[in-house]
Amino acid sequence: GKHWGYGKEDGPSIWHKNFPVAQGSRQSPIDIVPLQASHDSSLGPIVLNYDHCTSLNIYNNGHSVVVEFDDTDDRSVIQGGPLDNPYRLKQFHFHWGGKGCHGSEHTVAGNSYASELHLVHWDAIKYRSFGEAATASDGLAVLGIFLETGDDHRWLHTITDALYMVKYKASVTDFKGFNPKCLLPSSLHYWTYPGSLTTPPLHESVIWIVLKEPITVSEKQLGKFRMLLFSGEEEDQRIRMENNFRPPQPLKGRKVRSSN
Ligand SMILES: NS(=O)(=O)c1ccc(C(=O)NCc2c(F)c(F)c(F)c(F)c2F)cc1
Ligand SMILES: [Zn+2]
């Protein structure tokens, strides 16, 4: 496919050349301004049924580190909130910054977090495949969770301990039985708005659900993500995987709604 990345030559500011939707009317991420979000009492709680978790593998796709799930049935779904149907969990991945600097994609009143976790789901009731859902206006639901630095996260080590196995682009290793419920904050209060994939092809197919409460991870744990490489094992350049985030995009009249 078309090459893109996060560098000067191939980064977010030039994605529009190969992906004109980059300048569309519902692009993500955005800056969320809590005081301008409209509280919507019809917005129920989100419900995560991740109990029969079916993680398969963890892999370095050259842009992030991704944990993939078996999405051939409805064992791991998100529902409720702004969603009309249950959406099936397909994968989760992270975006992060360089040492000490910020790396989240969404910002809150102009403030960014050290990192952001995205749990990617698709509507398997309405669409026959992830690919089909990914091009439909309501096909995907991504749950965004902010990561701030502080104490060690009790469960993140299960992921960071596996990162040395997927150092290079296109490397993959088994990663079974991981339940991402352990990565949730205590509150599921959220903001929601209609948006897009934050990486090419930037399809405007995502119902975003961004949790208000961040989880805490240590600088040491976050540092392990930075030992990943954008580059493949055979490439002579070793480019550290960091700052793999797209900056906030214009709201273009969209409404951000807030659960209570
Ligand atoms: N950062 S994020 O907004 O959460 C995000 C989530 C998923 C994807 C993704 O699946 N990309 C590959 C991909 C597509 F972009 C498709 F459109 C498609 F059909 C695929 F099958 C596919 F794997 C990209 C960004
Ligand atoms: Zn993402």
Tab-separated table of C-alpha atoms and ligand atoms in Angstrom:
chain	number	residue	atom	x	y	z
A	1	GLY	CA	0.000	0.000	0.000
A	2	LYS	CA	0.933	3.666	0.108
A	3	HIS	CA	3.830	4.356	2.513
A	4	TRP	CA	3.084	6.669	5.446
A	5	GLY	CA	4.643	7.238	8.851
A	6	TYR	CA	5.218	9.839	11.554
A	7	GLY	CA	8.424	11.411	10.206
A	8	LYS	CA	9.012	14.780	8.541
A	9	GLU	CA	8.724	13.327	5.043
A	10	ASP	CA	5.798	10.925	5.577
A	11	GLY	CA	4.028	12.252	8.686
A	12	PRO	CA	0.509	13.569	9.490
A	13	SER	CA	1.023	16.908	7.711
A	14	ILE	CA	1.448	15.178	4.316
A	15	TRP	CA	-1.014	12.268	4.695
A	16	HIS	CA	-3.635	14.312	2.765
A	17	LYS	CA	-1.617	13.874	-0.461
A	18	ASN	CA	-2.344	10.127	-0.605
A	19	PHE	CA	-5.436	10.236	1.636
A	20	PRO	CA	-7.481	13.376	0.793
A	21	VAL	CA	-10.099	12.468	3.463
A	22	ALA	CA	-7.409	13.725	5.914
A	23	GLN	CA	-9.019	17.137	5.311
A	24	GLY	CA	-12.560	15.760	5.751
A	25	SER	CA	-15.386	16.903	8.034
A	26	ARG	CA	-15.095	14.241	10.757
A	27	GLN	CA	-11.401	13.585	11.311
A	28	SER	CA	-9.809	12.305	14.529
A	29	PRO	CA	-8.311	12.910	17.017
A	30	ILE	CA	-9.768	16.163	18.378
A	31	ASP	CA	-9.205	18.431	21.350
A	32	ILE	CA	-12.028	17.634	23.783
A	33	VAL	CA	-13.207	20.735	25.681
A	34	PRO	CA	-15.197	19.389	28.668
A	35	LEU	CA	-17.063	22.656	29.260
A	36	GLN	CA	-18.286	22.660	25.632
A	37	ALA	CA	-19.374	18.998	25.674
A	38	SER	CA	-23.146	18.625	25.937
A	39	HIS	CA	-24.314	16.364	28.746
A	40	ASP	CA	-26.788	13.893	27.248
A	41	SER	CA	-28.901	12.071	29.856
A	42	SER	CA	-30.115	9.651	27.133
A	43	LEU	CA	-26.512	8.356	26.935
A	44	GLY	CA	-26.471	5.167	28.981
A	45	PRO	CA	-23.372	3.512	30.433
A	46	ILE	CA	-21.024	1.584	28.173
A	47	VAL	CA	-20.912	-2.143	28.900
A	48	LEU	CA	-17.797	-4.210	28.201
A	49	ASN	CA	-18.255	-7.966	27.937
A	50	TYR	CA	-14.647	-9.079	27.575
A	51	ASP	CA	-14.949	-12.138	29.792
A	52	HIS	CA	-14.152	-14.912	27.296
A	53	CYS	CA	-11.194	-13.008	26.095
A	54	THR	CA	-9.738	-14.344	22.913
A	55	SER	CA	-6.464	-12.539	22.350
A	56	LEU	CA	-4.367	-14.262	19.684
A	57	ASN	CA	-1.086	-12.458	19.083
A	58	ILE	CA	0.896	-9.295	19.568
A	59	TYR	CA	2.601	-7.697	16.588
A	60	ASN	CA	4.592	-4.692	15.442
A	61	ASN	CA	2.894	-3.296	12.330
A	62	GLY	CA	5.528	-0.629	11.782
A	63	HIS	CA	3.260	2.088	13.244
A	64	SER	CA	2.310	0.721	16.683
A	65	VAL	CA	2.188	-2.498	18.711
A	66	VAL	CA	-1.127	-4.326	18.253
A	67	VAL	CA	-2.803	-7.135	20.234
A	68	GLU	CA	-5.208	-8.973	17.916
A	69	PHE	CA	-8.344	-10.850	18.975
A	70	ASP	CA	-10.383	-13.689	17.476
A	71	ASP	CA	-13.428	-11.743	16.250
A	72	THR	CA	-15.266	-14.702	14.669
A	73	ASP	CA	-17.967	-14.554	17.349
A	74	ASP	CA	-19.425	-12.234	19.983
A	75	ARG	CA	-17.281	-13.296	22.952
A	76	SER	CA	-15.673	-9.881	23.426
A	77	VAL	CA	-18.034	-6.966	22.784
A	78	ILE	CA	-18.718	-3.387	23.781
A	79	GLN	CA	-22.306	-2.137	23.885
A	80	GLY	CA	-24.536	0.568	25.326
A	81	GLY	CA	-23.620	4.246	25.481
A	82	PRO	CA	-24.012	5.740	21.983
A	83	LEU	CA	-24.021	2.300	20.326
A	84	ASP	CA	-27.162	0.742	18.798
A	85	ASN	CA	-25.604	-2.733	18.489
A	86	PRO	CA	-22.881	-4.703	20.243
A	87	TYR	CA	-19.501	-4.102	18.558
A	88	ARG	CA	-16.917	-6.892	18.443
A	89	LEU	CA	-13.351	-6.354	19.769
A	90	LYS	CA	-10.819	-6.824	16.963
A	91	GLN	CA	-7.574	-5.374	18.342
A	92	PHE	CA	-6.046	-2.872	20.693
A	93	HIS	CA	-2.917	-0.759	20.273
A	94	PHE	CA	-1.187	2.281	21.722
A	95	HIS	CA	0.112	5.734	20.702
A	96	TRP	CA	2.892	7.358	22.729
A	97	GLY	CA	5.462	10.188	22.789
A	98	GLY	CA	9.210	10.487	23.183
A	99	LYS	CA	10.999	10.564	26.559
A	100	GLY	CA	8.906	12.610	29.002
A	101	CYS	CA	7.004	14.419	26.265
A	102	HIS	CA	3.367	13.811	25.516
A	103	GLY	CA	1.982	11.164	23.171
A	104	SER	CA	-1.799	10.923	23.371
A	105	GLU	CA	-3.877	11.627	20.250
A	106	HIS	CA	-6.949	13.197	21.828
A	107	THR	CA	-6.240	16.145	24.109
A	108	VAL	CA	-8.439	17.512	26.903
A	109	ALA	CA	-8.753	21.306	26.993
A	110	GLY	CA	-5.410	21.476	25.181
A	111	ASN	CA	-3.644	19.088	27.543
A	112	SER	CA	-2.179	15.839	26.273
A	113	TYR	CA	-1.361	12.658	28.155
A	114	ALA	CA	1.763	10.504	27.879
A	115	SER	CA	-0.009	7.848	25.824
A	116	GLU	CA	-3.394	6.638	24.581
A	117	LEU	CA	-4.767	3.079	24.316
A	118	HIS	CA	-7.292	2.312	21.550
A	119	LEU	CA	-9.611	-0.703	21.752
A	120	VAL	CA	-10.973	-1.199	18.227
A	121	HIS	CA	-14.428	-2.774	17.716
A	122	TRP	CA	-16.704	-3.323	14.693
A	123	ASP	CA	-20.460	-3.793	14.197
A	124	ALA	CA	-20.732	-7.447	13.201
A	125	ILE	CA	-24.551	-7.316	13.289
A	126	LYS	CA	-24.774	-4.810	10.426
A	127	TYR	CA	-21.555	-5.645	8.508
A	128	ARG	CA	-20.038	-8.899	7.311
A	129	SER	CA	-16.377	-8.059	7.930
A	130	PHE	CA	-14.128	-5.564	9.687
A	131	GLY	CA	-13.060	-4.276	6.265
A	132	GLU	CA	-16.662	-3.566	5.281
A	133	ALA	CA	-17.429	-1.932	8.650
A	134	ALA	CA	-14.237	0.170	8.412
A	135	THR	CA	-15.663	1.999	5.388
A	136	ALA	CA	-19.178	2.548	6.845
A	137	SER	CA	-20.079	5.754	8.726
A	138	ASP	CA	-21.100	3.819	11.864
A	139	GLY	CA	-19.064	0.675	11.362
A	140	LEU	CA	-16.410	1.030	14.069
A	141	ALA	CA	-16.357	1.957	17.750
A	142	VAL	CA	-13.003	2.787	19.299
A	143	LEU	CA	-12.657	3.071	23.073
A	144	GLY	CA	-9.869	5.515	23.919
A	145	ILE	CA	-8.131	5.362	27.307
A	146	PHE	CA	-5.517	7.916	28.395
A	147	LEU	CA	-2.299	6.806	30.087
A	148	GLU	CA	-0.571	9.158	32.530
A	149	THR	CA	2.792	8.446	34.201
A	150	GLY	CA	3.125	7.678	37.886
A	151	ASP	CA	3.288	4.343	39.686
A	152	ASP	CA	3.740	1.022	37.851
A	153	HIS	CA	0.560	-0.378	36.313
A	154	ARG	CA	-0.055	-3.758	37.991
A	155	TRP	CA	-0.975	-5.567	34.759
A	156	LEU	CA	0.782	-3.658	31.959
A	157	HIS	CA	3.928	-5.772	32.483
A	158	THR	CA	2.179	-8.651	30.698
A	159	ILE	CA	2.329	-6.496	27.581
A	160	THR	CA	5.680	-4.758	28.146
A	161	ASP	CA	7.367	-8.139	28.890
A	162	ALA	CA	6.371	-9.289	25.381
A	163	LEU	CA	7.621	-6.195	23.530
A	164	TYR	CA	11.203	-7.469	23.117
A	165	MET	CA	9.715	-10.267	20.973
A	166	VAL	CA	8.201	-7.761	18.508
A	167	LYS	CA	10.997	-5.176	18.332
A	168	TYR	CA	11.041	-5.014	14.524
A	169	LYS	CA	8.298	-4.076	12.030
A	170	ALA	CA	6.269	-7.164	10.929
A	171	SER	CA	7.397	-9.277	13.901
A	172	VAL	CA	4.619	-11.200	15.666
A	173	THR	CA	4.377	-13.563	18.606
A	174	ASP	CA	1.650	-15.575	20.359
A	175	PHE	CA	-0.255	-13.614	23.010
A	176	LYS	CA	-3.173	-15.716	24.247
A	177	GLY	CA	-5.595	-15.231	27.110
A	178	PHE	CA	-4.979	-11.543	27.745
A	179	ASN	CA	-8.093	-9.763	29.005
A	180	PRO	CA	-7.926	-5.984	28.370
A	181	LYS	CA	-10.444	-5.424	31.173
A	182	CYS	CA	-7.351	-5.165	33.386
A	183	LEU	CA	-6.402	-1.971	31.529
A	184	LEU	CA	-9.623	-0.072	32.351
A	185	PRO	CA	-9.789	2.798	34.864
A	186	SER	CA	-12.292	2.603	37.736
A	187	SER	CA	-14.815	4.945	36.062
A	188	LEU	CA	-16.349	4.365	32.625
A	189	HIS	CA	-17.590	7.962	32.302
A	190	TYR	CA	-16.864	9.098	28.748
A	191	TRP	CA	-17.079	11.632	25.968
A	192	THR	CA	-18.375	10.486	22.573
A	193	TYR	CA	-18.290	12.023	19.088
A	194	PRO	CA	-18.338	10.914	15.405
A	195	GLY	CA	-14.815	10.676	13.957
A	196	SER	CA	-12.299	8.693	11.947
A	197	LEU	CA	-9.363	6.342	12.030
A	198	THR	CA	-6.379	8.392	13.245
A	199	THR	CA	-4.022	6.714	10.776
A	200	PRO	CA	-4.320	6.250	7.021
A	201	PRO	CA	-6.676	5.378	5.362
A	202	LEU	CA	-8.357	7.793	7.884
A	203	HIS	CA	-11.815	6.367	7.093
A	204	GLU	CA	-14.637	8.437	8.701
A	205	SER	CA	-16.201	5.313	10.196
A	206	VAL	CA	-15.551	5.592	13.948
A	207	ILE	CA	-17.875	6.295	16.845
A	208	TRP	CA	-15.298	7.489	19.395
A	209	ILE	CA	-15.811	6.764	23.082
A	210	VAL	CA	-13.030	8.418	25.146
A	211	LEU	CA	-12.902	7.638	28.871
A	212	LYS	CA	-12.509	10.658	31.147
A	213	GLU	CA	-10.365	8.861	33.752
A	214	PRO	CA	-6.786	7.959	32.727
A	215	ILE	CA	-4.925	4.859	33.897
A	216	THR	CA	-1.495	5.255	35.500
A	217	VAL	CA	1.625	3.549	34.167
A	218	SER	CA	5.259	4.146	35.124
A	219	GLU	CA	7.808	6.001	32.992
A	220	LYS	CA	9.802	2.733	33.045
A	221	GLN	CA	6.876	0.759	31.578
A	222	LEU	CA	6.271	3.431	28.939
A	223	GLY	CA	9.990	3.446	28.119
A	224	LYS	CA	9.717	-0.188	27.041
A	225	PHE	CA	7.363	0.853	24.228
A	226	ARG	CA	10.119	3.174	22.983
A	227	MET	CA	12.533	0.252	22.486
A	228	LEU	CA	10.271	-0.890	19.648
A	229	LEU	CA	11.398	0.087	16.145
A	230	PHE	CA	9.454	1.482	13.196
A	231	SER	CA	11.985	-0.292	10.995
A	232	GLY	CA	12.215	-3.917	9.939
A	233	GLU	CA	15.006	-6.331	10.976
A	234	GLU	CA	16.551	-6.236	7.477
A	235	GLU	CA	16.682	-2.388	7.305
A	236	ASP	CA	19.997	-0.788	8.231
A	237	GLN	CA	18.353	2.297	9.776
A	238	ARG	CA	17.068	1.565	13.297
A	239	ILE	CA	14.317	4.148	13.892
A	240	ARG	CA	12.918	4.070	17.451
A	241	MET	CA	9.106	3.805	17.599
A	242	GLU	CA	7.950	6.942	19.416
A	243	ASN	CA	5.730	10.010	18.786
A	244	ASN	CA	3.363	7.781	16.757
A	245	PHE	CA	0.413	10.112	17.335
A	246	ARG	CA	-1.632	12.362	15.025
A	247	PRO	CA	-2.300	15.872	16.399
A	248	PRO	CA	-5.884	17.110	17.018
A	249	GLN	CA	-7.963	17.894	13.914
A	250	PRO	CA	-10.639	20.593	13.308
A	251	LEU	CA	-13.989	19.897	15.008
A	252	LYS	CA	-15.918	21.286	11.957
A	253	GLY	CA	-19.157	21.774	13.876
A	254	ARG	CA	-19.294	18.339	15.503
A	255	LYS	CA	-20.915	17.957	18.919
A	256	VAL	CA	-19.054	16.143	21.682
A	257	ARG	CA	-21.493	14.517	24.098
A	258	SER	CA	-20.701	13.613	27.683
A	259	SER	CA	-22.069	10.725	29.726
A	260	ASN	CA	-22.835	11.841	33.268
B	1	LIG	N1	-5.808	4.707	15.742
B	1	LIG	S1	-7.305	4.135	15.420
B	1	LIG	O1	-8.113	5.201	14.884
B	1	LIG	O2	-7.839	3.473	16.586
B	1	LIG	C1	-7.197	2.902	14.176
B	1	LIG	C2	-7.866	1.694	14.354
B	1	LIG	C3	-7.782	0.700	13.368
B	1	LIG	C4	-7.033	0.921	12.209
B	1	LIG	C5	-6.952	-0.166	11.180
B	1	LIG	O3	-7.552	-1.211	11.344
B	1	LIG	N2	-6.182	0.030	10.079
B	1	LIG	C6	-5.981	-1.042	9.098
B	1	LIG	C7	-7.211	-1.367	8.310
B	1	LIG	C8	-7.985	-0.387	7.719
B	1	LIG	F1	-7.698	0.906	7.895
B	1	LIG	C9	-9.104	-0.730	6.948
B	1	LIG	F2	-9.840	0.222	6.373
B	1	LIG	C10	-9.449	-2.052	6.767
B	1	LIG	F3	-10.505	-2.367	6.005
B	1	LIG	C11	-8.695	-3.024	7.389
B	1	LIG	F4	-9.051	-4.302	7.248
B	1	LIG	C12	-7.585	-2.685	8.159
B	1	LIG	F5	-6.880	-3.635	8.794
B	1	LIG	C13	-6.357	2.138	12.036
B	1	LIG	C14	-6.448	3.139	13.029
B	2	ZN	ZN	-5.090	4.275	17.514
